[in-house]
Short mmCIF file of C-alpha atoms and ligand atoms in Angstrom, two decimals:
data_model
loop_
_atom_site.label_atom_id
_atom_site.label_comp_id
_atom_site.label_asym_id
_atom_site.label_seq_id
_atom_site.Cartn_x
_atom_site.Cartn_y
_atom_site.Cartn_z
CA UNK A 942 0.00 0.03 0.01
CA UNK A 943 2.76 2.40 0.96
CA UNK A 944 4.66 1.58 -2.28
CA UNK A 945 1.61 2.20 -4.30
CA UNK A 946 0.86 5.73 -3.04
CA UNK A 947 4.64 6.48 -3.33
CA UNK A 948 4.51 5.51 -7.05
CA UNK A 949 1.47 7.57 -7.50
CA UNK A 950 3.12 10.52 -5.96
CA UNK A 951 6.25 10.08 -8.16
CA UNK A 952 4.12 9.93 -11.30
CA UNK A 953 2.13 13.08 -10.24
CA UNK A 954 5.44 14.90 -9.90
CA UNK A 955 6.62 13.65 -13.27
CA UNK A 956 3.29 14.81 -14.82
CA UNK A 957 3.57 18.21 -13.19
CA UNK A 958 7.21 18.57 -14.37
CA UNK A 959 6.18 17.55 -17.86
CA UNK A 960 3.26 20.24 -17.85
CA UNK A 961 5.71 22.84 -16.61
CA UNK A 962 8.28 22.10 -19.30
CA UNK A 963 5.56 22.04 -21.91
CA UNK A 964 4.29 25.45 -20.88
CA UNK A 965 7.80 26.92 -20.97
CA UNK A 966 8.26 25.55 -24.47
CA UNK A 967 5.08 27.18 -25.65
CA UNK A 968 6.18 30.55 -24.36
CA UNK A 969 9.54 30.78 -26.09
CA UNK A 970 8.71 34.41 -27.00
CA UNK A 971 8.56 35.33 -23.41
CA UNK A 972 11.12 34.97 -20.57
CA UNK A 973 9.72 32.16 -18.52
CA UNK A 974 11.12 33.47 -15.21
CA UNK A 975 9.27 36.78 -15.56
CA UNK A 976 5.92 35.25 -16.19
CA UNK A 977 5.02 35.05 -12.50
CA UNK A 978 2.86 37.71 -10.86
CA UNK A 979 4.72 39.96 -8.50
CA UNK A 980 4.18 38.88 -4.83
CA UNK A 981 2.45 42.19 -4.02
CA UNK A 982 -0.48 41.32 -6.13
CA UNK A 983 -1.48 38.70 -3.53
CA UNK A 984 -2.56 41.58 -1.35
CA UNK A 985 -5.14 42.80 -3.84
CA UNK A 986 -8.70 41.99 -2.80
CA UNK A 987 -9.44 38.61 -4.45
CA UNK A 988 -13.23 39.29 -4.52
CA UNK A 989 -12.92 42.54 -6.28
CA UNK A 990 -9.93 42.00 -8.54
CA UNK A 991 -9.12 39.72 -11.40
CA UNK A 992 -5.39 39.93 -12.03
CA UNK A 993 -3.53 37.90 -14.68
CA UNK A 994 -0.60 38.09 -17.18
CA UNK A 995 -1.37 38.63 -20.82
CA UNK A 996 1.52 38.93 -23.30
CA UNK A 997 4.10 41.10 -21.50
CA UNK A 998 1.51 42.87 -19.36
CA UNK A 999 -0.18 42.40 -15.99
CA UNK A 1000 -3.97 42.97 -16.39
CA UNK A 1001 -5.89 44.20 -13.44
CA UNK A 1002 -9.65 44.18 -13.64
CA UNK A 1003 -11.63 45.71 -10.64
CA UNK A 1004 -15.20 46.10 -9.70
CA UNK A 1005 -14.23 49.48 -8.26
CA UNK A 1006 -15.89 48.63 -5.00
CA UNK A 1007 -13.97 48.92 -1.61
CA UNK A 1008 -13.74 45.81 0.57
CA UNK A 1009 -14.34 47.89 3.78
CA UNK A 1010 -16.95 49.87 5.62
CA UNK A 1011 -17.91 53.46 4.58
CA UNK A 1012 -20.85 55.79 5.11
CA UNK A 1013 -20.97 56.01 1.28
CA UNK A 1014 -22.47 52.53 1.05
CA UNK A 1015 -26.21 52.57 0.48
CA UNK A 1016 -28.44 52.31 3.74
CA UNK A 1017 -28.84 48.61 4.58
CA UNK A 1018 -25.70 47.47 2.85
CA UNK A 1019 -23.67 45.27 5.35
CA UNK A 1020 -20.62 47.52 5.07
CA UNK A 1021 -22.67 50.79 5.58
CA UNK A 1022 -21.70 52.71 8.71
CA UNK A 1023 -22.58 56.11 10.23
CA UNK A 1024 -20.17 58.91 9.23
CA UNK A 1025 -17.55 59.70 11.80
CA UNK A 1026 -15.06 62.26 10.38
CA UNK A 1027 -17.57 63.65 7.84
CA UNK A 1028 -21.37 64.08 8.25
CA UNK A 1029 -24.41 63.33 6.13
CA UNK A 1030 -24.74 67.14 5.48
CA UNK A 1031 -21.11 67.32 4.18
CA UNK A 1032 -21.02 64.09 2.25
CA UNK A 1033 -20.77 64.08 -1.58
CA UNK A 1034 -23.86 62.85 -3.51
CA UNK A 1035 -24.24 59.24 -4.49
CA UNK A 1036 -23.69 55.92 -2.82
CA UNK A 1037 -20.84 53.49 -3.71
CA UNK A 1038 -23.23 50.92 -5.05
CA UNK A 1039 -24.95 53.32 -7.32
CA UNK A 1040 -21.92 53.67 -9.58
CA UNK A 1041 -20.69 51.22 -12.20
CA UNK A 1042 -17.11 51.66 -11.14
CA UNK A 1043 -15.48 48.68 -12.96
CA UNK A 1044 -11.99 49.56 -14.32
CA UNK A 1045 -9.23 47.84 -16.23
CA UNK A 1046 -5.45 48.69 -16.11
CA UNK A 1047 -2.66 47.04 -18.04
CA UNK A 1048 0.96 47.57 -16.82
CA UNK A 1049 4.24 46.12 -17.88
CA UNK A 1050 5.39 43.07 -15.89
CA UNK A 1051 8.53 44.98 -15.12
CA UNK A 1052 7.76 48.71 -15.15
CA UNK A 1053 10.49 51.13 -15.94
CA UNK A 1054 11.28 54.70 -14.94
CA UNK A 1055 10.59 57.18 -17.72
CA UNK A 1056 13.17 59.62 -19.05
CA UNK A 1057 11.12 62.55 -17.70
CA UNK A 1058 8.28 62.57 -15.18
CA UNK A 1059 4.67 63.40 -16.22
CA UNK A 1060 1.70 65.12 -14.51
CA UNK A 1061 -1.23 63.07 -13.29
CA UNK A 1062 -4.71 64.13 -14.37
CA UNK A 1063 -8.22 64.07 -13.01
CA UNK A 1064 -9.92 60.79 -12.52
CA UNK A 1065 -8.32 57.43 -11.56
CA UNK A 1066 -4.51 57.34 -11.47
CA UNK A 1067 -4.14 53.88 -9.82
CA UNK A 1068 -5.92 51.05 -7.99
CA UNK A 1069 -5.97 50.52 -4.31
CA UNK A 1070 -5.66 46.97 -2.90
CA UNK A 1071 -9.29 47.32 -1.56
CA UNK A 1072 -10.77 47.37 -5.08
CA UNK A 1073 -11.45 51.16 -5.43
CA UNK A 1074 -9.41 53.67 -7.33
CA UNK A 1075 -6.78 56.32 -6.33
CA UNK A 1076 -7.11 59.97 -7.27
CA UNK A 1077 -4.47 62.78 -7.03
CA UNK A 1078 -4.78 65.99 -4.99
CA UNK A 1079 -7.35 67.74 -7.23
CA UNK A 1080 -11.04 67.44 -6.88
CA UNK A 1081 -12.01 68.71 -10.30
CA UNK A 1082 -10.83 71.25 -12.99
CA UNK A 1083 -9.40 74.06 -10.90
CA UNK A 1084 -11.06 72.68 -7.73
CA UNK A 1085 -8.40 71.98 -5.08
CA UNK A 1086 -8.98 69.15 -2.64
CA UNK A 1087 -9.34 71.55 0.23
CA UNK A 1088 -12.85 72.38 -0.95
CA UNK A 1089 -13.87 68.62 -0.80
CA UNK A 1090 -11.99 67.50 2.28
CA UNK A 1091 -14.89 67.82 4.54
CA UNK A 1092 -16.88 65.20 2.47
CA UNK A 1093 -14.01 62.58 2.81
CA UNK A 1094 -14.89 59.56 5.02
CA UNK A 1095 -12.62 58.15 7.84
CA UNK A 1096 -10.49 56.49 5.16
CA UNK A 1097 -9.82 59.51 3.02
CA UNK A 1098 -12.37 58.64 0.28
CA UNK A 1099 -15.68 59.83 -1.16
CA UNK A 1100 -17.90 59.27 -4.12
CA UNK A 1101 -17.09 61.28 -7.29
CA UNK A 1102 -18.25 61.77 -10.80
CA UNK A 1103 -17.58 58.02 -11.58
CA UNK A 1104 -16.90 56.09 -8.51
CA UNK A 1105 -15.78 56.02 -4.75
CA UNK A 1106 -12.13 57.06 -4.74
CA UNK A 1107 -9.31 57.77 -2.28
CA UNK A 1108 -7.32 61.03 -2.00
CA UNK A 1109 -5.78 60.50 1.50
CA UNK A 1110 -3.97 57.80 3.53
CA UNK A 1111 -6.59 55.11 3.73
CA UNK A 1112 -6.97 54.49 7.45
CA UNK A 1113 -9.14 51.33 6.69
CA UNK A 1114 -5.92 49.46 6.19
CA UNK A 1115 -2.96 51.81 6.55
CA UNK A 1116 -2.15 54.27 9.38
CA UNK A 1117 1.46 55.38 9.69
CA UNK A 1118 2.80 52.02 8.53
CA UNK A 1119 4.34 50.19 5.54
CA UNK A 1120 1.17 48.57 4.25
CA UNK A 1121 0.68 48.18 0.47
CA UNK A 1122 -1.71 50.79 -0.64
CA UNK A 1123 -2.06 49.87 -4.35
CA UNK A 1124 -0.51 50.39 -7.73
CA UNK A 1125 -0.14 53.56 -9.68
CA UNK A 1126 -0.97 53.52 -13.37
CA UNK A 1127 2.73 53.59 -14.34
CA UNK A 1128 3.05 50.10 -12.84
CA UNK A 1129 4.85 51.05 -9.58
CA UNK A 1130 3.41 50.04 -6.17
CA UNK A 1131 2.39 52.60 -3.69
CA UNK A 1132 3.17 51.89 0.03
CA UNK A 1133 2.28 53.56 3.30
CA UNK A 1134 4.36 56.22 4.94
CA UNK A 1135 6.99 53.73 6.27
CA UNK A 1136 9.35 51.47 4.32
CA UNK A 1137 9.72 47.76 5.22
CA UNK A 1138 13.34 47.95 4.25
CA UNK A 1139 14.17 50.11 7.33
CA UNK A 1140 10.92 49.90 9.31
CA UNK A 1141 10.94 53.77 9.41
CA UNK A 1142 10.03 56.79 7.18
CA UNK A 1143 12.31 56.79 4.13
CA UNK A 1144 14.67 59.69 3.92
CA UNK A 1145 15.72 59.26 0.28
CA UNK A 1146 12.43 59.83 -1.55
CA UNK A 1147 12.34 61.77 -4.91
CA UNK A 1148 9.78 64.55 -5.58
CA UNK A 1149 7.06 61.95 -6.16
CA UNK A 1150 7.69 59.93 -3.00
CA UNK A 1151 9.64 57.24 -4.82
CA UNK A 1152 12.81 55.38 -4.20
CA UNK A 1153 14.79 52.19 -4.81
CA UNK A 1154 14.58 49.75 -1.87
CA UNK A 1155 13.50 46.33 -0.81
CA UNK A 1156 9.98 45.87 0.50
CA UNK A 1157 8.02 43.15 2.26
CA UNK A 1158 7.29 41.81 -1.22
CA UNK A 1159 10.80 41.62 -2.68
CA UNK A 1160 14.36 40.90 -1.57
CA UNK A 1161 15.72 42.74 -4.57
CA UNK A 1162 15.63 46.55 -4.41
CA UNK A 1163 13.00 47.91 -6.78
CA UNK A 1164 11.48 51.31 -7.39
CA UNK A 1165 8.23 52.08 -5.53
CA UNK A 1166 6.33 55.03 -4.10
CA UNK A 1167 5.42 55.97 -0.58
CA UNK A 1168 2.75 58.19 0.85
CA UNK A 1169 4.86 61.12 1.77
CA UNK A 1170 5.07 61.98 5.47
CA UNK A 1171 3.94 65.52 4.95
CA UNK A 1172 0.96 66.86 6.74
CA UNK A 1173 -1.97 68.20 4.69
CA UNK A 1174 -4.50 70.50 6.47
CA UNK A 1175 -2.66 69.74 9.65
CA UNK A 1176 -4.11 66.19 9.92
CA UNK A 1177 -4.04 64.23 6.64
CA UNK A 1178 -1.57 62.65 4.25
CA UNK A 1179 -2.24 62.92 0.53
CA UNK A 1180 -1.78 59.64 -1.39
CA UNK A 1181 -0.10 60.78 -4.58
CA UNK A 1182 0.14 64.51 -5.15
CA UNK A 1183 3.09 64.69 -7.58
CA UNK A 1184 4.10 63.39 -10.93
CA UNK A 1185 4.37 59.89 -12.38
CA UNK A 1186 8.01 58.82 -12.53
CA UNK A 1187 7.08 55.94 -15.04
CA UNK A 1188 4.91 55.99 -18.11
CA UNK A 1189 1.27 56.13 -17.10
CA UNK A 1190 -1.16 53.58 -18.65
CA UNK A 1191 -4.84 54.14 -19.34
CA UNK A 1192 -7.39 53.25 -16.67
CA UNK A 1193 -10.67 52.57 -18.43
ZN1 ZN B 1341 -12.54 63.32 -4.90
ZN1 ZN B 1342 10.35 52.13 0.35
#
């Protein structure tokens, strides 16, 4: 009996090895070693995201819905809560679940820094791990975020023209730590205010909050962004107020 199951095990491994080799052979136009998803993608909400590799790109499809509580859910939704830092009178119009906020982003498997930086625009500039999208520090054309700050919920987000979105450090899962926040449309990951490489606030950030360092997701130093540890309105931290350092890809 023991021998039999051992044989079965051996043949299973042989079959697996055969399948693995076969797959490599079929992908001779790609570098086999790079075809694995970056470890950081495991932190993206599995209910809201579909993430896979297609050609030389990582494709991220999201429902646009956050996986946490907010007063912006419709009344009766299991994740709906009373507003704490905002109020019903100050909240932006529209509930999370009234929007069709599904989006797709395709980024290179190995993103590269661009020769020159480029400005972010209005609308989604990245995906948070929760499922919802990241905006910059503008509320609308010539409308600074200051005007909309009172409508932001406890996790720095509110509903907008197209979907629920974050402007500030998302307290639902990151508060003065090195948590993964999400991915910016140029393909680089955005982390909290601290860096796992030192356990402290990074001191070598460029103008966009980026630097080369290891993270909790890689032993090789790689470029990534941080929420910059600079106070906004004396109490908040803006997620991504500066330029892309890579080449932005469309979010649609
Ligand atoms: Zn907004
Ligand atoms: Zn870092």
